[in-house]
Amino acid sequence: MSTLRDLAEEHTALRPADIDHLHRIAGDWQLLSDLSFADLLLWVPVDGDGTFLCVAQVRPTTAPTAYLDDQVGRIVGGAEVAHLEVAHRQGRIWREGDPVWYGDVPARHEAIPVRLRTGDGEAGEVIAVVGRDTNLSTARTPSQLELNYLTTADDLAQMIADGTFPPPRHPGETTSAPRVGDGLVRLDANGKVTYASPNAQSAYRRLGYASHLVGEDLAKLHRRLAGDPLEGTDAGNAVLAALRGEAPPRREIDARGATMLTRALPLMPAGVPIGALVLVRDITEVRRRDRALITKDATIREIHHRVKNNLQTVAALLRLQARRVAMPEARVALEESVRRVASIALVHETLSMSSDEAVEFDGIVDRVASAATEVAATEVSVGMRRRGTFGVLPAEIATSLVMVLNELLLNAVEHGFPPADEEAGAPSPSPSPADAARPQAVVSAPRPEVVVSAHRARKQLHVTVTDNGRGLPEQFDAERGGNLGLQIVRALVTGELRGTIDLRNGADGGTEAAIVVPLARGTTDRLTGRAGPP
């Protein structure tokens, strides 16, 4: 289904600023829907011909919906939208008219004009209309709670018509907020409580306040609960600033081991400050779980740190043993083991500094490549280059892949480029007399280089390690041939990583190892900041 922006851009002449304002309303109007016990539909005029297009819809969580079918994308005109036309043309809230029927459901229509205030704070022109449609099939005498809900909803509706709802968002403000059903407190212009829902009363009781809230000065109450009895302290100032709209409206209050999230919304219908709406929610259990997760994450990072230390200890012991071994073959084997253990330790070192079980793999590849050129047993100076990006990989992929790349890079450096004396000892064909008489161009050999390339496509990670060396031997068997390092590579790629590897000569010379690794469902792609497709 098309988004609000898509529909508005395709069918209307609304400006980007107008559409942004409609987005803000649609992001915050669940509050108004729940307080109104009504469906809200956002209608925009189409081409000035008396027709309207529904670009967004929200259903109440406090009452039955008036629409079983989704109305987004519907274009209507004529008598069906007469109330929308009045609100749009006259710029006032429309509440007249008899109930209408949608199948077997009777509904009451209301229409609220939507304005976007100008840069100088003046109310601008009407850019859209919010339809407030209430299911009347369960109509009855409203309770005190419902009356307070409806009164507050009317104030917010007027603020939409004034262009003051939703209020501007403060820098760094989060979008999470309590719902109406979590707890509602209504304040007068002096900041005193005129109504508190039962759920709100229960939330304050968890904080240690057992008396009734009505008549209390909320700022002073929060100071007492937070242990700041003096005026002008942070707890009281935060509440007052939020009620005036001068600070982020969402605050947390901690008292007696309980935590409550609050959202303060100043009520200023027609520009007159009449009080405020405060939504509250007991989040004690949520914060307890957050603390448990933080403790768990810290424990996991500590485990990775200790594993890294243990692996480095093992590598140091193997290095000491290698120095005491007289047989060259045994010394080489121990030194290769040291490098393999060190590459795994590198992953655990990165995980010990990460907040989750995933690592930025590009930095690890760069460090492994740099180490390969430093420790490789060769006299040839080989350059290393990375092309593309690996992004963020989960630990189970990163640990095996770093060993694979370590082996491939070492093989490329040590076996891909012959020593200088070997090249010098190779016989060269004798030139013919004609060739000897012809001036010879000086051709410089390309600099030895190994390139690691990576990209993602179709839930797979494609990795290529390419060198410009002498290539594979003529009788090389890609399935069975190779040293222990290549056997480890094949075992890890096909086993742990469940991928494929193709070892071949490059089209322009040298050797090319192409690896394809499937990425697990939901693997985070930090290149785009989104979770990977399921």
Short mmCIF file of C-alpha atoms in Angstrom, two decimals:
data_model
loop_
_atom_site.label_atom_id
_atom_site.label_comp_id
_atom_site.label_asym_id
_atom_site.label_seq_id
_atom_site.Cartn_x
_atom_site.Cartn_y
_atom_site.Cartn_z
CA MET A 1 0.00 0.00 0.00
CA SER A 2 1.24 3.50 -0.82
CA THR A 3 2.47 5.67 2.03
CA LEU A 4 1.00 8.99 3.10
CA ARG A 5 3.76 10.84 1.25
CA ASP A 6 3.31 8.82 -1.93
CA LEU A 7 -0.44 9.43 -2.02
CA ALA A 8 -0.13 13.14 -1.24
CA GLU A 9 2.57 13.73 -3.86
CA GLU A 10 0.69 11.79 -6.54
CA HIS A 11 -2.78 13.30 -6.07
CA THR A 12 -2.31 16.74 -4.48
CA ALA A 13 -0.30 19.93 -4.78
CA LEU A 14 0.72 19.97 -1.11
CA ARG A 15 4.16 21.35 -0.35
CA PRO A 16 6.84 19.19 1.34
CA ALA A 17 6.38 21.18 4.57
CA ASP A 18 2.63 20.47 4.48
CA ILE A 19 3.25 16.74 4.01
CA ASP A 20 5.79 16.73 6.85
CA HIS A 21 3.17 18.28 9.15
CA LEU A 22 0.65 15.60 8.15
CA HIS A 23 3.29 12.98 8.97
CA ARG A 24 3.74 14.46 12.43
CA ILE A 25 0.00 14.36 13.02
CA ALA A 26 -0.24 10.74 11.86
CA GLY A 27 2.66 9.87 14.14
CA ASP A 28 0.98 11.30 17.24
CA TRP A 29 -2.76 11.00 16.66
CA GLN A 30 -3.28 7.63 18.36
CA LEU A 31 -3.63 9.73 21.51
CA LEU A 32 -6.53 11.71 20.03
CA SER A 33 -8.18 8.56 18.65
CA ASP A 34 -8.12 6.82 22.04
CA LEU A 35 -9.40 9.90 23.87
CA SER A 36 -12.19 10.33 21.29
CA PHE A 37 -13.19 6.64 21.21
CA ALA A 38 -13.25 7.20 17.44
CA ASP A 39 -11.55 6.36 14.16
CA LEU A 40 -9.46 9.17 12.71
CA LEU A 41 -9.10 9.51 8.94
CA LEU A 42 -6.78 12.04 7.34
CA TRP A 43 -8.37 13.52 4.20
CA VAL A 44 -6.61 15.76 1.67
CA PRO A 45 -8.42 17.69 -1.10
CA VAL A 46 -7.81 16.47 -4.64
CA ASP A 47 -7.47 19.03 -7.46
CA GLY A 48 -9.98 21.43 -5.90
CA ASP A 49 -12.95 19.59 -7.45
CA GLY A 50 -14.69 18.75 -4.19
CA THR A 51 -13.23 15.27 -3.83
CA PHE A 52 -11.06 14.08 -0.96
CA LEU A 53 -8.43 11.33 -0.67
CA CYS A 54 -7.81 9.38 2.55
CA VAL A 55 -4.05 9.20 3.12
CA ALA A 56 -3.95 7.78 6.68
CA GLN A 57 -6.19 6.08 9.21
CA VAL A 58 -5.97 5.08 12.87
CA ARG A 59 -8.38 3.00 14.94
CA PRO A 60 -9.02 3.50 18.67
CA THR A 61 -7.78 1.02 21.24
CA THR A 62 -10.47 2.16 23.67
CA ALA A 63 -13.58 1.49 21.57
CA PRO A 64 -14.82 -0.54 18.57
CA THR A 65 -13.88 0.75 15.14
CA ALA A 66 -16.40 2.32 12.79
CA TYR A 67 -14.66 0.79 9.74
CA LEU A 68 -13.94 -2.87 9.24
CA ASP A 69 -12.16 -2.09 5.94
CA ASP A 70 -9.10 0.11 5.56
CA GLN A 71 -9.97 3.49 4.04
CA VAL A 72 -6.46 4.59 2.99
CA GLY A 73 -6.31 5.33 -0.74
CA ARG A 74 -10.05 5.85 -1.05
CA ILE A 75 -11.23 8.89 -3.05
CA VAL A 76 -14.75 10.15 -2.33
CA GLY A 77 -16.84 13.15 -3.29
CA GLY A 78 -20.35 14.55 -3.36
CA ALA A 79 -22.69 14.41 -0.37
CA GLU A 80 -20.49 11.85 1.39
CA VAL A 81 -17.80 14.46 2.01
CA ALA A 82 -20.00 17.52 2.61
CA HIS A 83 -18.79 17.76 6.20
CA LEU A 84 -15.15 17.63 5.05
CA GLU A 85 -15.81 20.38 2.52
CA VAL A 86 -17.32 22.64 5.19
CA ALA A 87 -14.36 22.15 7.54
CA HIS A 88 -11.88 22.70 4.73
CA ARG A 89 -13.58 25.77 3.27
CA GLN A 90 -14.67 27.49 6.50
CA GLY A 91 -11.72 26.41 8.65
CA ARG A 92 -13.84 25.32 11.61
CA ILE A 93 -14.63 22.06 13.38
CA TRP A 94 -17.84 20.53 11.97
CA ARG A 95 -20.02 18.58 14.39
CA GLU A 96 -23.50 18.95 12.89
CA GLY A 97 -25.49 16.30 11.14
CA ASP A 98 -27.27 13.06 11.86
CA PRO A 99 -25.57 9.69 12.31
CA VAL A 100 -24.69 7.79 9.13
CA TRP A 101 -24.59 4.06 8.55
CA TYR A 102 -21.73 1.90 7.30
CA GLY A 103 -23.43 -1.40 6.70
CA ASP A 104 -24.88 -2.32 10.08
CA VAL A 105 -22.73 0.18 12.01
CA PRO A 106 -24.12 3.63 12.90
CA ALA A 107 -21.46 6.33 13.12
CA ARG A 108 -21.24 10.01 14.01
CA HIS A 109 -19.21 12.26 11.69
CA GLU A 110 -16.98 15.12 12.77
CA ALA A 111 -14.46 17.06 10.70
CA ILE A 112 -11.38 18.88 12.07
CA PRO A 113 -9.46 21.28 9.80
CA VAL A 114 -5.68 20.86 9.79
CA ARG A 115 -3.52 23.97 9.72
CA LEU A 116 0.24 24.43 9.50
CA ARG A 117 1.42 27.51 11.36
CA THR A 118 3.58 29.95 9.44
CA GLY A 119 7.12 30.93 10.32
CA ASP A 120 5.94 33.94 12.36
CA GLY A 121 3.60 31.74 14.45
CA GLU A 122 0.38 32.69 12.70
CA ALA A 123 -2.23 30.08 11.80
CA GLY A 124 -1.87 29.22 8.13
CA GLU A 125 -4.38 27.96 5.61
CA VAL A 126 -6.20 24.65 5.93
CA ILE A 127 -4.18 21.92 4.21
CA ALA A 128 -6.20 18.82 5.17
CA VAL A 129 -9.12 17.58 7.27
CA VAL A 130 -9.17 14.96 10.03
CA GLY A 131 -12.40 12.98 10.02
CA ARG A 132 -13.39 11.81 13.51
CA ASP A 133 -15.91 8.98 13.11
CA THR A 134 -17.39 7.33 16.20
CA ASN A 135 -19.06 3.93 16.26
CA LEU A 136 -22.45 4.47 17.98
CA SER A 137 -23.48 0.82 18.19
CA THR A 138 -22.40 0.65 21.86
CA ALA A 139 -23.54 4.16 22.84
CA ARG A 140 -24.39 4.61 26.53
CA THR A 141 -24.12 7.19 29.29
CA PRO A 142 -20.39 7.99 29.61
CA SER A 143 -18.55 7.54 32.89
CA GLN A 144 -16.45 10.22 34.58
CA LEU A 145 -13.33 8.77 32.97
CA GLU A 146 -14.91 8.85 29.52
CA LEU A 147 -16.15 12.41 30.02
CA ASN A 148 -12.62 13.52 30.89
CA TYR A 149 -11.30 11.66 27.85
CA LEU A 150 -13.80 13.38 25.55
CA THR A 151 -13.18 16.82 27.03
CA THR A 152 -9.44 16.45 26.53
CA ALA A 153 -10.01 15.12 22.99
CA ASP A 154 -12.00 18.25 22.12
CA ASP A 155 -9.13 20.43 23.36
CA LEU A 156 -6.63 18.51 21.20
CA ALA A 157 -8.97 18.70 18.20
CA GLN A 158 -9.06 22.48 18.56
CA MET A 159 -5.27 22.53 18.76
CA ILE A 160 -5.12 20.61 15.44
CA ALA A 161 -7.38 23.27 13.96
CA ASP A 162 -5.09 25.96 15.42
CA GLY A 163 -1.93 24.28 14.09
CA THR A 164 -0.45 23.75 17.57
CA PHE A 165 -0.81 19.95 17.71
CA PRO A 166 1.38 18.02 17.67
CA PRO A 167 3.86 20.24 19.53
CA PRO A 168 7.40 20.70 18.11
CA ARG A 169 9.74 17.82 18.91
CA HIS A 170 12.81 18.65 20.97
CA PRO A 171 16.31 17.51 19.87
CA GLY A 172 17.02 13.97 21.02
CA GLU A 173 13.42 13.38 22.07
CA THR A 174 12.28 9.77 21.81
CA THR A 175 8.98 8.79 20.24
CA SER A 176 7.91 6.22 22.83
CA ALA A 177 5.16 7.41 25.15
CA PRO A 178 2.50 6.06 27.47
CA ARG A 179 -0.90 5.30 25.97
CA VAL A 180 -4.16 6.74 27.23
CA GLY A 181 -5.09 3.45 28.89
CA ASP A 182 -1.84 3.37 30.87
CA GLY A 183 -2.84 6.35 32.98
CA LEU A 184 -4.13 9.91 32.45
CA VAL A 185 -3.82 12.99 34.65
CA ARG A 186 -5.56 16.28 33.81
CA LEU A 187 -4.15 19.53 35.22
CA ASP A 188 -5.62 23.02 35.42
CA ALA A 189 -3.83 26.23 34.46
CA ASN A 190 -2.13 26.33 37.88
CA GLY A 191 -0.66 22.85 37.50
CA LYS A 192 -3.02 21.19 39.98
CA VAL A 193 -4.62 17.83 39.29
CA THR A 194 -8.31 18.01 38.37
CA TYR A 195 -8.66 14.36 37.34
CA ALA A 196 -6.58 11.17 37.56
CA SER A 197 -7.63 7.89 36.01
CA PRO A 198 -7.53 4.73 38.17
CA ASN A 199 -4.46 3.44 36.31
CA ALA A 200 -2.67 6.74 36.90
CA GLN A 201 -3.54 6.58 40.60
CA SER A 202 -2.10 3.05 40.75
CA ALA A 203 1.13 4.14 39.03
CA TYR A 204 1.71 6.89 41.61
CA ARG A 205 0.91 4.45 44.39
CA ARG A 206 3.81 2.29 43.16
CA LEU A 207 6.04 5.33 43.68
CA GLY A 208 4.90 5.61 47.29
CA TYR A 209 2.07 8.15 47.04
CA ALA A 210 -1.05 6.56 48.56
CA SER A 211 -3.37 9.61 48.72
CA HIS A 212 -5.71 10.76 45.99
CA LEU A 213 -4.11 12.91 43.29
CA VAL A 214 -6.94 15.39 42.74
CA GLY A 215 -6.00 18.81 44.12
CA GLU A 216 -2.26 18.06 44.27
CA ASP A 217 0.31 20.38 42.69
CA LEU A 218 2.01 17.90 40.34
CA ALA A 219 5.40 19.67 40.24
CA LYS A 220 5.62 19.72 44.05
CA LEU A 221 4.46 16.11 44.22
CA HIS A 222 7.21 15.02 41.84
CA ARG A 223 9.77 16.89 43.94
CA ARG A 224 8.66 15.04 47.05
CA LEU A 225 8.67 11.66 45.30
CA ALA A 226 12.15 12.28 43.87
CA GLY A 227 13.49 13.33 47.27
CA ASP A 228 13.95 17.01 46.30
CA PRO A 229 11.82 18.90 48.84
CA LEU A 230 13.14 22.35 47.94
CA GLU A 231 11.67 24.47 45.17
CA GLY A 232 13.87 25.14 42.16
CA THR A 233 15.42 21.67 42.14
CA ASP A 234 15.65 19.49 39.07
CA ALA A 235 12.63 17.28 39.67
CA GLY A 236 10.21 20.18 39.96
CA ASN A 237 11.78 22.29 37.22
CA ALA A 238 11.64 19.40 34.77
CA VAL A 239 7.90 19.00 35.28
CA LEU A 240 7.18 22.72 34.99
CA ALA A 241 9.33 23.10 31.87
CA ALA A 242 7.59 20.14 30.22
CA LEU A 243 4.17 21.55 31.07
CA ARG A 244 5.15 24.84 29.45
CA GLY A 245 6.44 23.04 26.35
CA GLU A 246 9.99 24.25 27.01
CA ALA A 247 11.57 20.82 27.56
CA PRO A 248 11.14 17.28 26.21
CA PRO A 249 7.72 16.11 27.45
CA ARG A 250 8.85 12.56 28.29
CA ARG A 251 10.39 12.06 31.72
CA GLU A 252 11.07 9.16 34.05
CA ILE A 253 10.53 9.30 37.79
CA ASP A 254 12.29 6.86 40.13
CA ALA A 255 11.13 6.40 43.70
CA ARG A 256 11.13 3.48 46.14
CA GLY A 257 12.49 1.06 43.55
CA ALA A 258 9.72 1.86 41.04
CA THR A 259 9.97 3.77 37.74
CA MET A 260 7.23 5.72 36.01
CA LEU A 261 7.34 7.22 32.50
CA THR A 262 5.43 10.47 32.02
CA ARG A 263 4.50 12.56 29.01
CA ALA A 264 3.30 16.12 29.55
CA LEU A 265 1.28 17.87 26.84
CA PRO A 266 0.26 21.51 27.32
CA LEU A 267 -3.40 22.20 26.40
CA MET A 268 -3.84 25.50 24.57
CA PRO A 269 -7.04 25.44 22.50
CA ALA A 270 -7.50 28.70 20.59
CA GLY A 271 -4.12 29.79 21.99
CA VAL A 272 -5.37 29.95 25.59
CA PRO A 273 -3.38 27.88 28.13
CA ILE A 274 -5.99 26.00 30.13
CA GLY A 275 -3.81 23.33 31.72
CA ALA A 276 -2.05 20.19 30.63
CA LEU A 277 -2.50 16.50 29.94
CA VAL A 278 -0.05 14.11 31.59
CA LEU A 279 0.10 10.47 30.50
CA VAL A 280 1.79 8.08 32.93
CA ARG A 281 2.91 4.47 32.74
CA ASP A 282 4.50 2.17 35.27
CA ILE A 283 7.66 0.85 33.59
CA THR A 284 9.31 -0.68 36.66
CA GLU A 285 9.42 -4.16 35.15
CA VAL A 286 10.68 -2.83 31.80
CA ARG A 287 13.58 -1.02 33.45
CA ARG A 288 14.38 -4.07 35.58
CA ARG A 289 14.67 -6.12 32.39
CA ASP A 290 16.79 -3.40 30.79
CA ARG A 291 19.19 -3.52 33.73
CA ALA A 292 19.31 -7.31 33.49
CA LEU A 293 20.14 -7.07 29.78
CA ILE A 294 22.84 -4.50 30.44
CA THR A 295 24.35 -6.80 33.07
CA LYS A 296 24.12 -9.73 30.66
CA ASP A 297 25.78 -7.74 27.87
CA ALA A 298 28.58 -6.69 30.20
CA THR A 299 29.07 -10.32 31.23
CA ILE A 300 29.22 -11.48 27.61
CA ARG A 301 31.77 -8.78 26.75
CA GLU A 302 33.85 -9.81 29.75
CA ILE A 303 33.73 -13.44 28.56
CA HIS A 304 34.94 -12.39 25.10
CA HIS A 305 37.71 -10.38 26.74
CA ARG A 306 38.84 -13.36 28.79
CA VAL A 307 38.67 -15.69 25.78
CA LYS A 308 40.83 -13.21 23.87
CA ASN A 309 43.35 -13.16 26.74
CA ASN A 310 43.40 -16.95 26.92
CA LEU A 311 43.94 -17.24 23.17
CA GLN A 312 46.78 -14.76 23.33
CA THR A 313 48.31 -16.81 26.14
CA VAL A 314 48.04 -19.95 24.00
CA ALA A 315 49.65 -18.09 21.09
CA ALA A 316 52.49 -16.93 23.35
CA LEU A 317 53.12 -20.49 24.58
CA LEU A 318 53.18 -21.80 21.01
CA ARG A 319 55.58 -19.02 20.05
CA LEU A 320 57.93 -19.98 22.92
CA GLN A 321 57.75 -23.62 21.88
CA ALA A 322 58.54 -22.71 18.26
CA ARG A 323 61.73 -20.97 19.37
CA ARG A 324 62.92 -24.13 21.16
CA VAL A 325 62.18 -26.56 18.32
CA ALA A 326 65.17 -27.53 16.22
CA MET A 327 63.28 -29.04 13.25
CA PRO A 328 62.42 -26.32 10.67
CA GLU A 329 59.17 -28.07 9.64
CA ALA A 330 57.94 -28.20 13.24
CA ARG A 331 58.87 -24.57 13.80
CA VAL A 332 56.90 -23.49 10.70
CA ALA A 333 53.87 -25.52 11.82
CA LEU A 334 53.92 -23.93 15.27
CA GLU A 335 54.27 -20.43 13.81
CA GLU A 336 51.27 -21.05 11.54
CA SER A 337 49.28 -22.19 14.57
CA VAL A 338 50.24 -18.96 16.34
CA ARG A 339 48.84 -16.90 13.46
CA ARG A 340 45.59 -18.90 13.38
CA VAL A 341 45.03 -18.51 17.10
CA ALA A 342 45.84 -14.78 16.87
CA SER A 343 43.25 -14.26 14.11
CA ILE A 344 40.51 -15.82 16.27
CA ALA A 345 41.64 -13.69 19.22
CA LEU A 346 41.19 -10.63 17.03
CA VAL A 347 37.47 -11.37 16.61
CA HIS A 348 36.98 -11.90 20.35
CA GLU A 349 38.81 -8.65 21.04
CA THR A 350 36.37 -6.81 18.78
CA LEU A 351 33.37 -8.57 20.35
CA SER A 352 34.58 -7.57 23.82
CA MET A 353 34.16 -3.93 22.78
CA SER A 354 30.82 -4.40 21.01
CA SER A 355 27.36 -4.00 22.53
CA ASP A 356 25.98 -7.03 20.69
CA GLU A 357 27.13 -10.30 19.17
CA ALA A 358 28.17 -8.65 15.91
CA VAL A 359 31.32 -6.95 14.68
CA GLU A 360 32.31 -4.35 12.13
CA PHE A 361 34.30 -6.72 9.95
CA ASP A 362 36.12 -4.24 7.69
CA GLY A 363 38.54 -3.22 10.45
CA ILE A 364 39.29 -6.86 11.26
CA VAL A 365 40.06 -7.63 7.61
CA ASP A 366 42.41 -4.64 7.39
CA ARG A 367 44.29 -5.76 10.51
CA VAL A 368 44.55 -9.37 9.32
CA ALA A 369 45.79 -8.23 5.90
CA SER A 370 48.41 -5.99 7.47
CA ALA A 371 49.59 -8.81 9.74
CA ALA A 372 49.80 -11.22 6.79
CA THR A 373 52.33 -9.03 4.99
CA GLU A 374 54.39 -8.61 8.15
CA VAL A 375 54.66 -12.25 9.25
CA ALA A 376 54.65 -14.05 5.89
CA ALA A 377 57.80 -16.05 5.22
CA THR A 378 58.78 -14.31 1.98
CA GLU A 379 61.28 -11.74 0.83
CA VAL A 380 58.86 -10.14 -1.64
CA SER A 381 57.11 -6.90 -0.60
CA VAL A 382 53.41 -7.41 -1.28
CA GLY A 383 50.78 -4.69 -1.14
CA MET A 384 47.34 -5.28 0.41
CA ARG A 385 44.13 -3.56 -0.66
CA ARG A 386 40.46 -3.96 0.31
CA ARG A 387 37.69 -3.17 -2.16
CA GLY A 388 34.07 -2.91 -1.06
CA THR A 389 32.82 -3.47 2.45
CA PHE A 390 31.83 -6.44 4.59
CA GLY A 391 29.61 -4.42 6.92
CA VAL A 392 28.54 -5.90 10.25
CA LEU A 393 28.68 -9.67 10.63
CA PRO A 394 27.41 -11.89 13.45
CA ALA A 395 30.03 -13.54 15.60
CA GLU A 396 29.38 -17.06 14.28
CA ILE A 397 30.22 -15.92 10.74
CA ALA A 398 33.04 -13.53 11.66
CA THR A 399 35.05 -16.08 13.65
CA SER A 400 35.22 -18.62 10.83
CA LEU A 401 35.56 -16.05 8.04
CA VAL A 402 38.55 -14.35 9.66
CA MET A 403 40.40 -17.69 9.74
CA VAL A 404 39.53 -18.30 6.09
CA LEU A 405 40.82 -14.88 5.03
CA ASN A 406 43.93 -15.25 7.17
CA GLU A 407 44.83 -18.53 5.43
CA LEU A 408 44.06 -17.20 1.94
CA LEU A 409 46.06 -14.02 2.44
CA LEU A 410 49.07 -15.88 3.83
CA ASN A 411 48.92 -18.37 0.95
CA ALA A 412 48.71 -15.57 -1.58
CA VAL A 413 51.70 -13.73 -0.10
CA GLU A 414 53.91 -16.77 0.51
CA HIS A 415 53.14 -18.87 -2.57
CA GLY A 416 51.83 -16.43 -5.16
CA PHE A 417 55.04 -14.48 -5.71
CA PRO A 418 58.38 -16.21 -6.38
CA PRO A 419 61.52 -14.82 -4.72
CA ALA A 420 63.70 -12.51 -6.75
CA ASP A 421 66.54 -15.08 -7.04
CA GLU A 422 64.10 -17.67 -8.40
CA GLU A 423 62.95 -15.29 -11.13
CA ALA A 424 66.54 -14.40 -11.91
CA GLY A 425 67.53 -18.07 -12.26
CA ALA A 426 64.77 -18.84 -14.75
CA PRO A 427 66.12 -19.40 -18.31
CA SER A 428 65.08 -16.78 -20.86
CA PRO A 429 64.85 -17.46 -24.61
CA SER A 430 67.70 -16.11 -26.76
CA PRO A 431 66.60 -13.21 -28.95
CA SER A 432 66.80 -13.53 -32.71
CA PRO A 433 69.27 -11.31 -34.63
CA ALA A 434 66.37 -9.13 -35.76
CA ASP A 435 65.09 -8.76 -32.25
CA ALA A 436 68.55 -7.97 -30.95
CA ALA A 437 68.96 -5.15 -33.48
CA ARG A 438 65.51 -3.68 -32.65
CA PRO A 439 65.35 -1.20 -29.72
CA GLN A 440 63.86 -2.90 -26.69
CA ALA A 441 61.16 -1.17 -24.59
CA VAL A 442 61.66 -1.28 -20.87
CA VAL A 443 58.62 -3.02 -19.31
CA SER A 444 58.34 -2.87 -15.55
CA ALA A 445 56.65 -5.77 -13.78
CA PRO A 446 53.47 -4.90 -11.87
CA ARG A 447 53.87 -4.40 -8.14
CA PRO A 448 52.93 -7.57 -6.22
CA GLU A 449 49.47 -7.01 -4.78
CA VAL A 450 46.65 -8.88 -3.11
CA VAL A 451 43.09 -7.49 -3.26
CA VAL A 452 40.23 -8.51 -0.95
CA SER A 453 36.81 -7.66 -2.41
CA ALA A 454 33.42 -7.96 -0.71
CA HIS A 455 29.81 -7.15 -1.48
CA ARG A 456 26.33 -8.33 -0.46
CA ALA A 457 23.68 -9.58 -2.85
CA ARG A 458 20.51 -11.64 -2.33
CA LYS A 459 21.18 -12.47 1.31
CA GLN A 460 24.70 -13.64 0.47
CA LEU A 461 28.15 -12.28 1.18
CA HIS A 462 30.47 -12.53 -1.83
CA VAL A 463 34.19 -12.40 -1.01
CA THR A 464 37.07 -12.59 -3.47
CA VAL A 465 40.80 -12.76 -2.69
CA THR A 466 42.84 -12.01 -5.81
CA ASP A 467 46.57 -11.69 -6.40
CA ASN A 468 48.62 -10.82 -9.49
CA GLY A 469 51.22 -13.53 -8.85
CA ARG A 470 52.22 -16.61 -10.79
CA GLY A 471 48.92 -18.48 -10.41
CA LEU A 472 48.16 -22.10 -9.52
CA PRO A 473 50.37 -25.00 -10.61
CA GLU A 474 49.24 -26.82 -13.77
CA GLN A 475 48.33 -30.05 -11.98
CA PHE A 476 46.68 -28.34 -9.01
CA ASP A 477 43.56 -30.17 -7.75
CA ALA A 478 41.21 -27.62 -6.23
CA GLU A 479 39.30 -30.33 -4.30
CA ARG A 480 42.16 -32.34 -2.84
CA GLY A 481 45.33 -30.38 -3.44
CA GLY A 482 46.94 -27.68 -1.38
CA ASN A 483 48.57 -27.45 1.98
CA LEU A 484 46.99 -27.65 5.42
CA GLY A 485 45.92 -24.01 5.21
CA LEU A 486 43.79 -24.60 2.12
CA GLN A 487 42.29 -27.72 3.67
CA ILE A 488 41.28 -25.62 6.68
CA VAL A 489 39.76 -23.03 4.33
CA ARG A 490 37.63 -25.59 2.49
CA ALA A 491 36.50 -27.21 5.73
CA LEU A 492 35.46 -23.87 7.27
CA VAL A 493 33.72 -22.51 4.18
CA THR A 494 31.72 -25.63 3.37
CA GLY A 495 31.17 -26.67 6.99
CA GLU A 496 30.95 -23.80 9.48
CA LEU A 497 29.92 -21.12 6.97
CA ARG A 498 27.79 -23.42 4.78
CA GLY A 499 29.09 -21.65 1.72
CA THR A 500 31.08 -22.40 -1.41
CA ILE A 501 34.63 -21.68 -2.52
CA ASP A 502 36.11 -21.68 -6.00
CA LEU A 503 39.91 -21.56 -6.29
CA ARG A 504 41.06 -20.76 -9.83
CA ASN A 505 43.54 -18.86 -11.97
CA GLY A 506 42.54 -15.28 -12.67
CA ALA A 507 41.58 -14.10 -16.13
CA ASP A 508 44.56 -11.70 -16.19
CA GLY A 509 46.95 -13.99 -14.35
CA GLY A 510 47.44 -14.67 -10.69
CA THR A 511 45.12 -16.63 -8.42
CA GLU A 512 41.52 -15.93 -7.45
CA ALA A 513 39.60 -17.44 -4.54
CA ALA A 514 35.86 -16.72 -4.74
CA ILE A 515 33.75 -17.39 -1.62
CA VAL A 516 29.98 -17.16 -1.26
CA VAL A 517 28.58 -17.22 2.31
CA PRO A 518 24.82 -17.22 3.02
CA LEU A 519 23.76 -14.61 5.55
CA ALA A 520 21.36 -15.78 8.25
CA ARG A 521 17.79 -14.44 8.46
CA GLY A 522 17.63 -11.06 10.14
CA THR A 523 21.40 -10.42 9.86
CA THR A 524 21.84 -6.71 10.56
CA ASP A 525 23.06 -4.71 7.59
CA ARG A 526 24.72 -1.67 9.12
CA LEU A 527 25.53 -0.34 5.68
CA THR A 528 21.87 0.71 5.41
CA GLY A 529 20.99 0.83 9.09
CA ARG A 530 18.20 -1.71 8.59
CA ALA A 531 17.67 -5.34 9.41
CA GLY A 532 18.24 -7.67 6.51
CA PRO A 533 15.20 -9.04 4.70
CA PRO A 534 13.61 -12.16 6.20
#
